[in-house]
Structure formats: C-alpha cells, structure tokens
Coordinates of C-alpha atoms in Angstrom, one line a residue:
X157 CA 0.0 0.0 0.0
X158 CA 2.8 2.7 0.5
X159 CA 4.5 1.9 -2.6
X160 CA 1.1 2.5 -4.5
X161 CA 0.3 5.7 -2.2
X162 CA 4.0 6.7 -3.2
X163 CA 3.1 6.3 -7.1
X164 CA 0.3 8.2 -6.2
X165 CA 1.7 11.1 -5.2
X166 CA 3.9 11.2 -8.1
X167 CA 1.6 10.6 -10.6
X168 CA -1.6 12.6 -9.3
X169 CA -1.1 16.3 -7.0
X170 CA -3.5 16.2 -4.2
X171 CA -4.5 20.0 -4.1
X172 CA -8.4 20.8 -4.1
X173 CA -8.0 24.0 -6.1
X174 CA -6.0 22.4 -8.7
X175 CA -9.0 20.4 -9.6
X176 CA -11.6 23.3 -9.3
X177 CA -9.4 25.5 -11.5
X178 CA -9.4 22.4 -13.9
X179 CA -13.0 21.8 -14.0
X180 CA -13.3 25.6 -13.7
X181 CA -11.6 25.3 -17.3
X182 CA -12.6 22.2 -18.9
X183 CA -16.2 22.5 -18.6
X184 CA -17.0 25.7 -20.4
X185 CA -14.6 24.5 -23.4
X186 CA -16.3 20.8 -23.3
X187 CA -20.1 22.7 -23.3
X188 CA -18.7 24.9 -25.8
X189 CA -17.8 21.6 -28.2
X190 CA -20.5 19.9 -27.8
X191 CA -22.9 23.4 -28.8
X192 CA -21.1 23.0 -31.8
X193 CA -21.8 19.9 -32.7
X194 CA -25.1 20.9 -32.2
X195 CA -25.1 23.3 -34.7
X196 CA -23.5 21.9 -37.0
X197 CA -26.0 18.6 -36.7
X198 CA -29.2 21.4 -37.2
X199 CA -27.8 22.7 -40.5
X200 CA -27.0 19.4 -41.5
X201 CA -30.7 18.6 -41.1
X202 CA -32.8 21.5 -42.1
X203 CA -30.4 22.2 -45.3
X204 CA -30.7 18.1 -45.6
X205 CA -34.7 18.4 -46.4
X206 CA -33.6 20.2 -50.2
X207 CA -31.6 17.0 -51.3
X208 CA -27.7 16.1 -51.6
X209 CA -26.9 18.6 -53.9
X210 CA -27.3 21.6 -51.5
X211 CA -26.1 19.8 -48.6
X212 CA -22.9 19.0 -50.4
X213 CA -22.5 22.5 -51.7
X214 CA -22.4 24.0 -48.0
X215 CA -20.2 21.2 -46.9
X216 CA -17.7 22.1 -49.5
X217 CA -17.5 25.6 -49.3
X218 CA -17.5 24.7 -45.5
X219 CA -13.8 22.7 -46.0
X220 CA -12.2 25.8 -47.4
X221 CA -13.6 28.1 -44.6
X222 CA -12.6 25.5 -42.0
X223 CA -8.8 26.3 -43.7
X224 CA -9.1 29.6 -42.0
X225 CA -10.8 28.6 -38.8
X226 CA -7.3 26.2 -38.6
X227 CA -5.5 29.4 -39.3
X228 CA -6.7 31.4 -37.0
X229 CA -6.4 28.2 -34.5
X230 CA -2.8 27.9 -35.4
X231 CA -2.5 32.1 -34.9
X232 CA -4.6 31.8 -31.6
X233 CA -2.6 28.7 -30.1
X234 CA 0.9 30.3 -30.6
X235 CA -0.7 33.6 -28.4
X236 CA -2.2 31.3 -25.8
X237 CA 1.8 30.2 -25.6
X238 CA 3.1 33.4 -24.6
X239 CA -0.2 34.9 -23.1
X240 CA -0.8 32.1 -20.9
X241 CA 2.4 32.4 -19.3
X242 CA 2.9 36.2 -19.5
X243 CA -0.6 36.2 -17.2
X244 CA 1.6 33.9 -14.6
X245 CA 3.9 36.1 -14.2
X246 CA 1.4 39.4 -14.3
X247 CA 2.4 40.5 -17.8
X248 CA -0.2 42.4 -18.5
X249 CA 1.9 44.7 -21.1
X250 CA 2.9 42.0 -23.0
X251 CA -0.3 40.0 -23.3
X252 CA -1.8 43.3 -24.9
X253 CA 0.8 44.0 -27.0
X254 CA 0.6 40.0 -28.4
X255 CA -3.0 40.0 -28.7
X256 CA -2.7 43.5 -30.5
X257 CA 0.0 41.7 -33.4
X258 CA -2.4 38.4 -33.0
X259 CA -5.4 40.1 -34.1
X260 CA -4.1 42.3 -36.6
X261 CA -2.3 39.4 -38.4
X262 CA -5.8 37.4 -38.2
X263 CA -7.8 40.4 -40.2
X264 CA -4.6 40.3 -42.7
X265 CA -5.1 37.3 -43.5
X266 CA -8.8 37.1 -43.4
X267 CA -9.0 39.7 -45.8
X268 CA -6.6 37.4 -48.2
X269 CA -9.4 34.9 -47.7
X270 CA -12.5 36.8 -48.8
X271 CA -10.6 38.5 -51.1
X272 CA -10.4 34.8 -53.0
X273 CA -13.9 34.0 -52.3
X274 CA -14.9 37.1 -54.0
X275 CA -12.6 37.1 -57.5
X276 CA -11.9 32.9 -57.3
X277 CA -15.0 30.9 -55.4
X278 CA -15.7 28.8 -59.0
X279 CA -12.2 27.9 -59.3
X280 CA -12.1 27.1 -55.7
X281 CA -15.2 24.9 -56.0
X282 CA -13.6 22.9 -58.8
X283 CA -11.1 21.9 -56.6
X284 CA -13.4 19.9 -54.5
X285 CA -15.9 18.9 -57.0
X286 CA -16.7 18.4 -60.8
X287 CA -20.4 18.7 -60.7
X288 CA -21.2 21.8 -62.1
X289 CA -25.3 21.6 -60.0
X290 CA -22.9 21.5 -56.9
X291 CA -20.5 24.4 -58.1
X292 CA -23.8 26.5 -58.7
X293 CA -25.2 26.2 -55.1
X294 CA -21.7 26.5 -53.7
X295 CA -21.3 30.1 -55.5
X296 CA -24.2 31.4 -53.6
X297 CA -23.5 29.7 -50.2
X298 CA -19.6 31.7 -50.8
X299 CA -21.2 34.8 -51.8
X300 CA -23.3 35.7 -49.4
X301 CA -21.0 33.9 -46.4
X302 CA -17.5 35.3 -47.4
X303 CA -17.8 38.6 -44.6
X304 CA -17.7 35.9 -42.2
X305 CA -13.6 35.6 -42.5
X306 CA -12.8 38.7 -40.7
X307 CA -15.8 38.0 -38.5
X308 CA -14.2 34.9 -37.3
X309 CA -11.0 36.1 -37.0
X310 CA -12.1 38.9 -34.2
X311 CA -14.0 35.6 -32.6
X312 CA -11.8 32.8 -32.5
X313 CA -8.8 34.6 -32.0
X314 CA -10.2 36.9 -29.3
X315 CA -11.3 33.8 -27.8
X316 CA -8.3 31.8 -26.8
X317 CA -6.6 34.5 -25.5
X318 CA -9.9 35.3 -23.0
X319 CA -9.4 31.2 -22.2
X320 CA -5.8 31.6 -21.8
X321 CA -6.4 34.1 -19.1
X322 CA -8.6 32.2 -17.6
X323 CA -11.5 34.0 -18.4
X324 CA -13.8 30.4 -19.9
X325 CA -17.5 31.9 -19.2
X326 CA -17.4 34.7 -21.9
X327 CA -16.6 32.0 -25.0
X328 CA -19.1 29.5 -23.8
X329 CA -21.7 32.5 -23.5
X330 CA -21.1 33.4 -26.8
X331 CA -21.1 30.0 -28.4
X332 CA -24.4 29.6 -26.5
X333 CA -26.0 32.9 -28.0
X334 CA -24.3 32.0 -31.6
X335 CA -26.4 28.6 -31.0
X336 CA -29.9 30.0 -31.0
X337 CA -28.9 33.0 -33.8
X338 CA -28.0 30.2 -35.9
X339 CA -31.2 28.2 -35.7
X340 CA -33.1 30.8 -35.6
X341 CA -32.0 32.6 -38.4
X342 CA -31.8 29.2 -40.5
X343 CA -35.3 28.5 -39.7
X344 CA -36.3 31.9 -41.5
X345 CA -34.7 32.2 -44.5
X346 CA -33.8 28.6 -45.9
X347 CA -37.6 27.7 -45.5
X348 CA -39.2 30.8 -45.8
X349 CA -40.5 31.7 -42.5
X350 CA -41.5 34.8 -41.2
X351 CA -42.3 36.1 -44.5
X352 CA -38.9 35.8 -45.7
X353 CA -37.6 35.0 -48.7
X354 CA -37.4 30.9 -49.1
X355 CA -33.7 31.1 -49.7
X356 CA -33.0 27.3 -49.2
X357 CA -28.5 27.4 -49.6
X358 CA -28.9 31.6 -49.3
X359 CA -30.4 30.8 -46.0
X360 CA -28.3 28.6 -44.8
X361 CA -25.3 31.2 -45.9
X362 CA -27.8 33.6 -43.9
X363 CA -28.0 32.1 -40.9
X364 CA -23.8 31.4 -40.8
X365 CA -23.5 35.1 -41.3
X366 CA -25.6 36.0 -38.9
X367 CA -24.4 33.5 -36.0
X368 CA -20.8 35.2 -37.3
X369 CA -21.6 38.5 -36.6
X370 CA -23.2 38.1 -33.2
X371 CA -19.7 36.2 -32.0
X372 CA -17.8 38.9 -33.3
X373 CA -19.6 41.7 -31.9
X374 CA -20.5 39.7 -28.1
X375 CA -16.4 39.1 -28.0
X376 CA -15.3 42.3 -29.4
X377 CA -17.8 44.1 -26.6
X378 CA -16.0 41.9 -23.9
X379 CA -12.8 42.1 -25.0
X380 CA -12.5 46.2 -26.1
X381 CA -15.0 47.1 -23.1
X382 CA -16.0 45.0 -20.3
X383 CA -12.6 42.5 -19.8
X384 CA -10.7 44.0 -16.7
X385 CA -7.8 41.3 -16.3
X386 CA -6.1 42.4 -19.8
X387 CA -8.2 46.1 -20.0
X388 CA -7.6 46.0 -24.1
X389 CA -8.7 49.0 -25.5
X390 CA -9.7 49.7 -29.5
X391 CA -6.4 52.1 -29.1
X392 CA -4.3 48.8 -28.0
X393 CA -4.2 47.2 -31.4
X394 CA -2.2 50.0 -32.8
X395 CA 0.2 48.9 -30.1
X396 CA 3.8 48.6 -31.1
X397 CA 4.8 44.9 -31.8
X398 CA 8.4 45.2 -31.8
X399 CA 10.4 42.9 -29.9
X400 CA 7.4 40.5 -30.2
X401 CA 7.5 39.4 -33.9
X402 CA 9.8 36.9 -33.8
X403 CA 8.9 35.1 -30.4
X404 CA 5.1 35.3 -31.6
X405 CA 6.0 33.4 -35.1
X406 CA 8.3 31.3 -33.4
X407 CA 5.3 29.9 -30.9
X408 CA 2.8 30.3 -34.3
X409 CA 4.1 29.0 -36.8
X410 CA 4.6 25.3 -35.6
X411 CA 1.2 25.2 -34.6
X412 CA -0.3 26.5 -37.7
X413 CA 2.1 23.8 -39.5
X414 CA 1.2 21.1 -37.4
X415 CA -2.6 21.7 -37.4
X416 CA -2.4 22.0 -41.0
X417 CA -0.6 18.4 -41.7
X418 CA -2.8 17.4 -39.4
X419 CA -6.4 18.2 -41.2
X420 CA -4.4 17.4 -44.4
X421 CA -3.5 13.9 -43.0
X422 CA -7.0 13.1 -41.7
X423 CA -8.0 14.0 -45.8
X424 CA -5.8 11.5 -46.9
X425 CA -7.1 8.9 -44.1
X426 CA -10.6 9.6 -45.3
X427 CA -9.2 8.6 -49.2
X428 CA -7.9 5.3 -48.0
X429 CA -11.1 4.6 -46.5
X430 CA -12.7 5.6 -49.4
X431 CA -11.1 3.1 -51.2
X432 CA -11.7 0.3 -48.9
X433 CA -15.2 0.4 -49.7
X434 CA -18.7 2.2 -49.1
X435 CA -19.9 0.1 -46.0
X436 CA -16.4 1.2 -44.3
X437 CA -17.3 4.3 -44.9
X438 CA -20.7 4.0 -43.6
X439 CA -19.7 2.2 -40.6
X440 CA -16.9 4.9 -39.6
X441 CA -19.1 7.5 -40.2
X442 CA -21.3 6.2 -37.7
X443 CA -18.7 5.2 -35.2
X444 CA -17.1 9.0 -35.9
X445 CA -20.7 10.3 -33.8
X446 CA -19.0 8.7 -30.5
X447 CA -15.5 9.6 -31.7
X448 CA -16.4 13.1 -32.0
X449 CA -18.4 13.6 -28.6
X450 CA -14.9 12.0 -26.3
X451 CA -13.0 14.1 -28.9
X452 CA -14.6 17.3 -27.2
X453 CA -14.1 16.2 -23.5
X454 CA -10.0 15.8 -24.9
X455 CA -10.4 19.4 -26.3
X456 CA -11.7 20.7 -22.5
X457 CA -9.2 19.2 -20.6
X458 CA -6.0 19.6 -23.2
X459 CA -6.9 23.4 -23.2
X460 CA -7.3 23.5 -19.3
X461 CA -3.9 21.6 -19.1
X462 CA -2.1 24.2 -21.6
X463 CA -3.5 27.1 -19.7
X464 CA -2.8 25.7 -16.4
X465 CA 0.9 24.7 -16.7
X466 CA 1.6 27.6 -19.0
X467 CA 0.1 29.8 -16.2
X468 CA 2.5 28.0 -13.4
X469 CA 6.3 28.5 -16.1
X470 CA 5.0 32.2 -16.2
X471 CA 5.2 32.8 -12.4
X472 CA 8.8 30.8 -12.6
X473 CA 7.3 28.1 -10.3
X474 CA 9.0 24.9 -12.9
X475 CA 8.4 22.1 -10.4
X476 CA 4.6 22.9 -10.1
X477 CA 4.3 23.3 -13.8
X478 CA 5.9 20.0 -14.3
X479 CA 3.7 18.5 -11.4
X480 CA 0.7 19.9 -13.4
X481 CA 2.4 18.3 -16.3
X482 CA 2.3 15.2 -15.2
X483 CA -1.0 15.1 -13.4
X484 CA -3.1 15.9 -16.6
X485 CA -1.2 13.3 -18.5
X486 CA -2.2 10.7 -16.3
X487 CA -6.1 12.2 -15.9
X488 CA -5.9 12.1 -19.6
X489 CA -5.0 8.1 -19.5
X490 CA -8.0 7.6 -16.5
X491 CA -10.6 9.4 -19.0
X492 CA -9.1 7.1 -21.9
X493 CA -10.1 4.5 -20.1
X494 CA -13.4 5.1 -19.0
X495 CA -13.9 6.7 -22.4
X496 CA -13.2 3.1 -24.4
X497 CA -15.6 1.6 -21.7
X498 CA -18.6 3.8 -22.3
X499 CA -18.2 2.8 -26.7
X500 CA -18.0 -0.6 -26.0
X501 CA -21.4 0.0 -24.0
X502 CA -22.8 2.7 -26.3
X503 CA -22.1 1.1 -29.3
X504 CA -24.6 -1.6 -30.0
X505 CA -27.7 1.2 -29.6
X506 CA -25.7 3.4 -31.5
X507 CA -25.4 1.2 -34.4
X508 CA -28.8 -0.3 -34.4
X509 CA -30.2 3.0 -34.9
X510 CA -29.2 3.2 -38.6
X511 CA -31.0 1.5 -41.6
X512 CA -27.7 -0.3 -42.5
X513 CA -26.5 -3.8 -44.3
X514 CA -25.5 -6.4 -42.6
X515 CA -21.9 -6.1 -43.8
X516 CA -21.9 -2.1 -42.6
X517 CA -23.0 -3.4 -39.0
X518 CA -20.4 -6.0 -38.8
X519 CA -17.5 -3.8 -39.7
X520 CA -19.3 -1.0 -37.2
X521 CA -18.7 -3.2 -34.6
X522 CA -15.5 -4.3 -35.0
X523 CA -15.0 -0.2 -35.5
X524 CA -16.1 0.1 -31.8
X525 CA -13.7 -2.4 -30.7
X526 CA -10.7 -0.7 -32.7
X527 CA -11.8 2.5 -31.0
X528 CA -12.1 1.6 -27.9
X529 CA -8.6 0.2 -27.5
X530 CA -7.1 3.1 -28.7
X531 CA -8.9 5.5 -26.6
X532 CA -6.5 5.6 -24.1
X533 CA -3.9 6.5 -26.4
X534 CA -6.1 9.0 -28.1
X535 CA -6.8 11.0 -24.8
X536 CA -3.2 11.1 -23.9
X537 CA -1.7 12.2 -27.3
X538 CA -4.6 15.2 -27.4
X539 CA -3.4 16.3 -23.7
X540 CA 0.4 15.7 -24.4
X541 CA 0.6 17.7 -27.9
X542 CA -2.4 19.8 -27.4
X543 CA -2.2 20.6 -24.2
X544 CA 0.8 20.1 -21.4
X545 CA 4.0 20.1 -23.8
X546 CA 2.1 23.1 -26.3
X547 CA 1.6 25.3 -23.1
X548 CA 5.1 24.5 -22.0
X549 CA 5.9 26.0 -25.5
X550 CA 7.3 22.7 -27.2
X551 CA 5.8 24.3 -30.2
X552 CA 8.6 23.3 -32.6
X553 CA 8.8 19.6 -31.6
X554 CA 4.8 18.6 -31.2
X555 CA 4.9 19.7 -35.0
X556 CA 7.2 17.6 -35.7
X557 CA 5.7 14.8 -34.0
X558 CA 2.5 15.5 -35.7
X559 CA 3.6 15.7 -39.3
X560 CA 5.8 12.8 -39.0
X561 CA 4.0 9.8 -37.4
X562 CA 0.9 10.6 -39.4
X563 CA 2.0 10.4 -42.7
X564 CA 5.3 8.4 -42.5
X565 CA 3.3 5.5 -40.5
X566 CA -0.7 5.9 -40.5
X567 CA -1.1 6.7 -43.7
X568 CA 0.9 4.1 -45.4
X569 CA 0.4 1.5 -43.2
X570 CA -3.2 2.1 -43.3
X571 CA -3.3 1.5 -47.4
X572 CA -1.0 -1.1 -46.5
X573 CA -2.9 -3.4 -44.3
X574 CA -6.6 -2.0 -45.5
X575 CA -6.1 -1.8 -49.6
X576 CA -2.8 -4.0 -50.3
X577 CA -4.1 -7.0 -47.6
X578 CA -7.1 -6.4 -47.2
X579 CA -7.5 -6.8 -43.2
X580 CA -10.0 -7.1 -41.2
X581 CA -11.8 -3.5 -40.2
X582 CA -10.5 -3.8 -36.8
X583 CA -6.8 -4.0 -38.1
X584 CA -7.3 -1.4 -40.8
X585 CA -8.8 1.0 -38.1
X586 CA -5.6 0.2 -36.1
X587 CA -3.5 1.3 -38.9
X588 CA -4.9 3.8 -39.9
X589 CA -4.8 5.6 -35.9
X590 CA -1.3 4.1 -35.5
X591 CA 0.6 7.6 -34.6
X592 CA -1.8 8.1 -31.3
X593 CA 0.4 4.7 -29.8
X594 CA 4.0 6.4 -30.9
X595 CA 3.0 10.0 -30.6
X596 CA 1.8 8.7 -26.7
X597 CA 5.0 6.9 -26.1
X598 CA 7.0 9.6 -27.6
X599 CA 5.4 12.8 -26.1
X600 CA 6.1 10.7 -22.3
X601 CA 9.5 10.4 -22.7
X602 CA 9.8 14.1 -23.8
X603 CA 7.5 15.0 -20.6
X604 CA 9.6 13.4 -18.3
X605 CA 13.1 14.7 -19.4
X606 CA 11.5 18.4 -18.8
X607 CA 12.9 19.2 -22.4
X608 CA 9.4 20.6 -23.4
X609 CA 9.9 23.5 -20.8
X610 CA 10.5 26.7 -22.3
X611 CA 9.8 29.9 -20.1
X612 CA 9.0 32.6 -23.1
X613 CA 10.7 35.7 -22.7
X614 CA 10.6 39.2 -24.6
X615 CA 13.9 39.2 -26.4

C-alpha cells in the first residue's frame, strides 16, 4: 500500500484548487464543443430536407472556410503560448501587445481569404468537385458567407486569448448565444419563414452570417470594453509589436504547420477509407458520432492543461508546472479508459439505430472495438501535444511529432494493411490511428526529461 500511495503522489497532485481551476476550465470549453456539434448537426438537417446537392455544396464551401478557422487556431494557439504564461507572471503589457499583433495578423489574413472567395470561389469549388449543379449552389453559399472571415478572426482569436487568461464563461456565453442566432436565423430564411424569402443554400449562408456576426460583436464588446484582467482598449491594437514578432511566429508558426498536416492527413485517411469500400465508410461514419463527442471532452481538458501549466512557467514556479504536467497526463489516460468503456457499452444502440447492411453493421462493430482500445492512447496524445507540452511552448517539436508519425506511419500503413491485404476493419482502423500509440510513447519520454519546458521571454 505505501509503494502505490508513493506512485500516487507522483503521478496525481493532491491540491483541491488544482482540480476546481481544472473543471473551472474544462467545462465551459467541453459545453462549448459539444454546442457545436449541435449546430452543425441542425444545419446538416434542415439544409438536408432540399436533397444532396445543396447539402454537399455547403459542406464544401464549408472545407475551405474550416482552412481559416485552422488558421486562426494555429495564430490563436501560438498567443495562448506566450499569453498564458505572461498572465503567470502578471504581464499584462505584453499579453496586450501580443494580442494587438495576434489580431491584426488574423484580419490580414482574413481579408486574403474573402478577397479569393470574392474574384476565385468557381475555381475554388472545382477543386473539390466536378459537378457543375454543386458548383452552382456553392457560388451562392460563398457569396453571401464570405464577410464571415474577418468575423471569425475577431472571434476565434479573441477567444483563446480570454481562455488563456482564464477567463472560460465569456466564449461559452457566446457559443451559447451564436447557438440559438443560428437556428433561428436558419429556420427563417432557408424555409421561408416569417415572411422571408425561401432562400433554401442563401439561408443557410444567412443564418452562418448572422451567427458570425453576433460572435464577433458579443467578444469584441467583452474584449475592447468590459474585460478588466487584460483592460484591451480599441487604441491597443495600434500597439507597437516590436520585440514581439519573432517570439510570436516562433510559438505560431509550428502550430499552424502542425494543425495544418494534421487536417491534411485526416484527408488523406478519409481517401484510403474511401477506397476500402462504401460500407467502411458508412460504418466509420457512424462510429465517428461517439469519436467526435470524447473528442470534445479531450479538447476541454488539453486546453485546461495548456492554460494551467503555461500559467504556473509564467510565475517561474518549474516544479509545479511539471507536477501539473504530469497530473493531466495521467487524468488524460483515466478518462481514456473510462472513455473506451462507455463505446463498447454505447455502441450496439448506436449502431442499431441506422437502416444499415449487414456487412456495414459488422464492420461497425469491429470499428467500436478498434476505437475503444485506442482510446487511451487518443486522450493522452490530445493532452500531451495539445495541451501540457504546447503550453510548455514545445511548439517546434509537437509539429514535428504530428507531421511525421501521421504520414510516414498511418497513412501508409493504413493502405498497406486495409487496400494491399485487405485486413480485417479492426486492423485497418488500427493502422490507420497508429501515430496516437507512438506520438503517446514519444510525447512521455519528452515529458519526463522536462525538455518541453520553455519559459518565453521578450527578447
């Protein structure tokens, strides 16, 4: 018993407020997830009633937009790096004058964006799709959403630097708010409510617009006017950035890089699967519902871990960063394995929900099995490179841990053992996730050597 208590102790702190500043963190960025999911399922349906065409239209301009929003991520997380330990150690001139180059890079770059929508959205639809009914719907969807790029940028970015402060209620407010806009607005103009115009893909555009705008203006208010931890002013973005440029891209660029590969990789994933056949398609695609709701819980506690142990290097205190470091790691493994316990549990009503074949069920199920054994290593990965080692400002490294394992070992081994042999969906599902076990194994020894540590300073 004292050998265990003593592994205990290294593995876990035992500190109350350490685990109410946690939840205090996680919770509003889990609720926040899981509102967009929700959205996201409501468009889905109500633009689903006009047919496939439509719906594929939206959901293709929709992968170019998501381009930015992993922009502005990558933009965002390398400013949560240096904000979230400049609020440890009571920075308060340097978190404005990051946030002030942050946001003024974002509306750059936005601009670039809606700038291509508006002289290049055919061209860009061809690159997704040769159907020229889709191309037609997709031309309206871009021209009436393309104002939302510099709406998002003011949001998203915004956003993470509230969360890396510590301030989680205003984001989660505004997703909230954004929620009910959205539906509301959708239910109006793509079916003609109201006595509006039945817009059908307009609407939908409409609606997207609309919930835009509302984020942009609820977070700017907060941000420019109400927020007394940074006290950000409209004057502050004209703030000098000099000294700052290099440490900022430094932090950024990484992250953008490896977020990038990342959604890149998970493409070419999707084409291997594609190739296997339509009922593993089918069969992921309905396994992907569960993935996608532990996914969120992953993204609430890596963001509280990031925050938390970037906050701790900021105030200098190293051993209670690495502590912290440590202790989400292993939370991270604990919720990995409660996580594979509630699919195997979930996943027969899940699947018998759908109108599917046989074949389709069968490979479902051997899906759930796949997924639940490499839950654990899913939930650790997500709080080691997303979370503990990124808000230690291991930036440069997690990229390269990202880009590499993903398409030097899942992706080819995944064609490998799912195209070339022909495996069993269980195997092919292994293969395919493969970088989670050696991006796990990896990211631990890196933790424990302290390497990861940076303490960001203005040079």
């Amino acid at each position: 018993m004292g050998y265990l208590r003593r592994i205990c102790d290294k593995l876990l702190i035992k500190d109350s407020d350490f685990y109410k500043a946690l939840i205090t963190l996680a919770l509003p960025t889990m609720l926040q997830g899981f509102i967009n999911i929700g959205v996201n399922l409501m468009d889905t349906m109500m633009l689903g009633s006009y047919g496939e065409i439509q719906l594929s239209a939206s959901s293709l301009a929709n992968e170019y937009i998501s381009i930015f929003q992993i922009v502005c991520m990558g933009l965002g997380g390398g400013a949560m790096v240096l904000t979230s330990q400049y609020w440890g150690a009571k920075d308060i001139a340097s978190i404005k004058k990051v946030a002030a180059l942050m946001l003024k890079l974002a509306l750059g770059i936005s601009m670039l964006f809606l700038l291509s929508v508006a002289f290049g959205a055919r061209q860009i639809l061809e690159i997704y799709t040769s159907e020229e009914a889709v191309i037609e719907k997709g031309l309206i969807y871009f021209g009436i959403s393309l104002v939302t790029f510099p709406l998002m940028a003011i949001n998203l970015t915004l956003s993470i630097v509230l969360q890396s402060v510590r301030q989680v209620k205003v984001p989660l407010v505004t997703s909230i708010i954004s929620f009910f806009v959205n539906i509301f607005f959708n239910w109006v103009f793509i079916f003609g409510h109201l006595g509006a115009p039945e817009m059908q893909i307009g609407g939908a555009a409409v609606g997207t617009v609309m919930a835009r705008s509302v984020e942009a203006l609820v977070t700017a208010v907060y941000f420019f006017g109400i927020d007394k931890r940074i006290g950000f002013k409209l004057k502050d973005i004209f703030l000098s950035g000099k000294g700052y440029y290099g440490l900022y891209l430094k932090y950024s660029i990484p992250v953008l890089i490896s977020d990038t590969l990342l959604a890149l990789g998970n493409s070419a994933v999707a084409v291997v699967m594609g190739h296997i056949g339509a009922a593993f398609v089918a069969a992921n695609a309905i396994m992907s519902q569960i993935v996608r709701v532990t996914t969120v819980i992953n993204q609430g506690l890596s963001r509280a871990g990031g925050v938390m142990v970037g906050n701790s290097l900021g105030k200098g205190e190293i051993e209670t960063g690495y502590h912290q470091a440590v202790t989400f790691t292993t939370l991270s493994a604990l919720a990995g394995l409660l996580a594979a316990a509630i699919v195997r549990v979930i996943a027969g009503p899940v699947i018998s929900v759908f109108n599917v074949s046989a074949e389709t069920v069968e490979i479902a199920y051997q899906l759930a099995d796949a997924v639940a054994v490499m839950m654990i290593f899913q939930t650790m990965q997500s709080m080691l490179t997303k979370g503990v080692l990124r808000g230690g400002g291991d930036t440069r490294f997690l990229m390269i841990a990202d880009a590499l394992f993903m398409w030097l070992c899942s992706v080819p081994l995944g064609y490998i053992v799912g195209i070339y042999l022909g495996l069993p969906a269980f195997w092919v599902y292994i293969a395919l996730k493969i970088d989670y076990v050696i991006k796990t194994i990896w990211c631990c020894f890196r933790l424990k050597n302290r390497k990861w540590i940076h303490q960001v300073k203005v040079k």
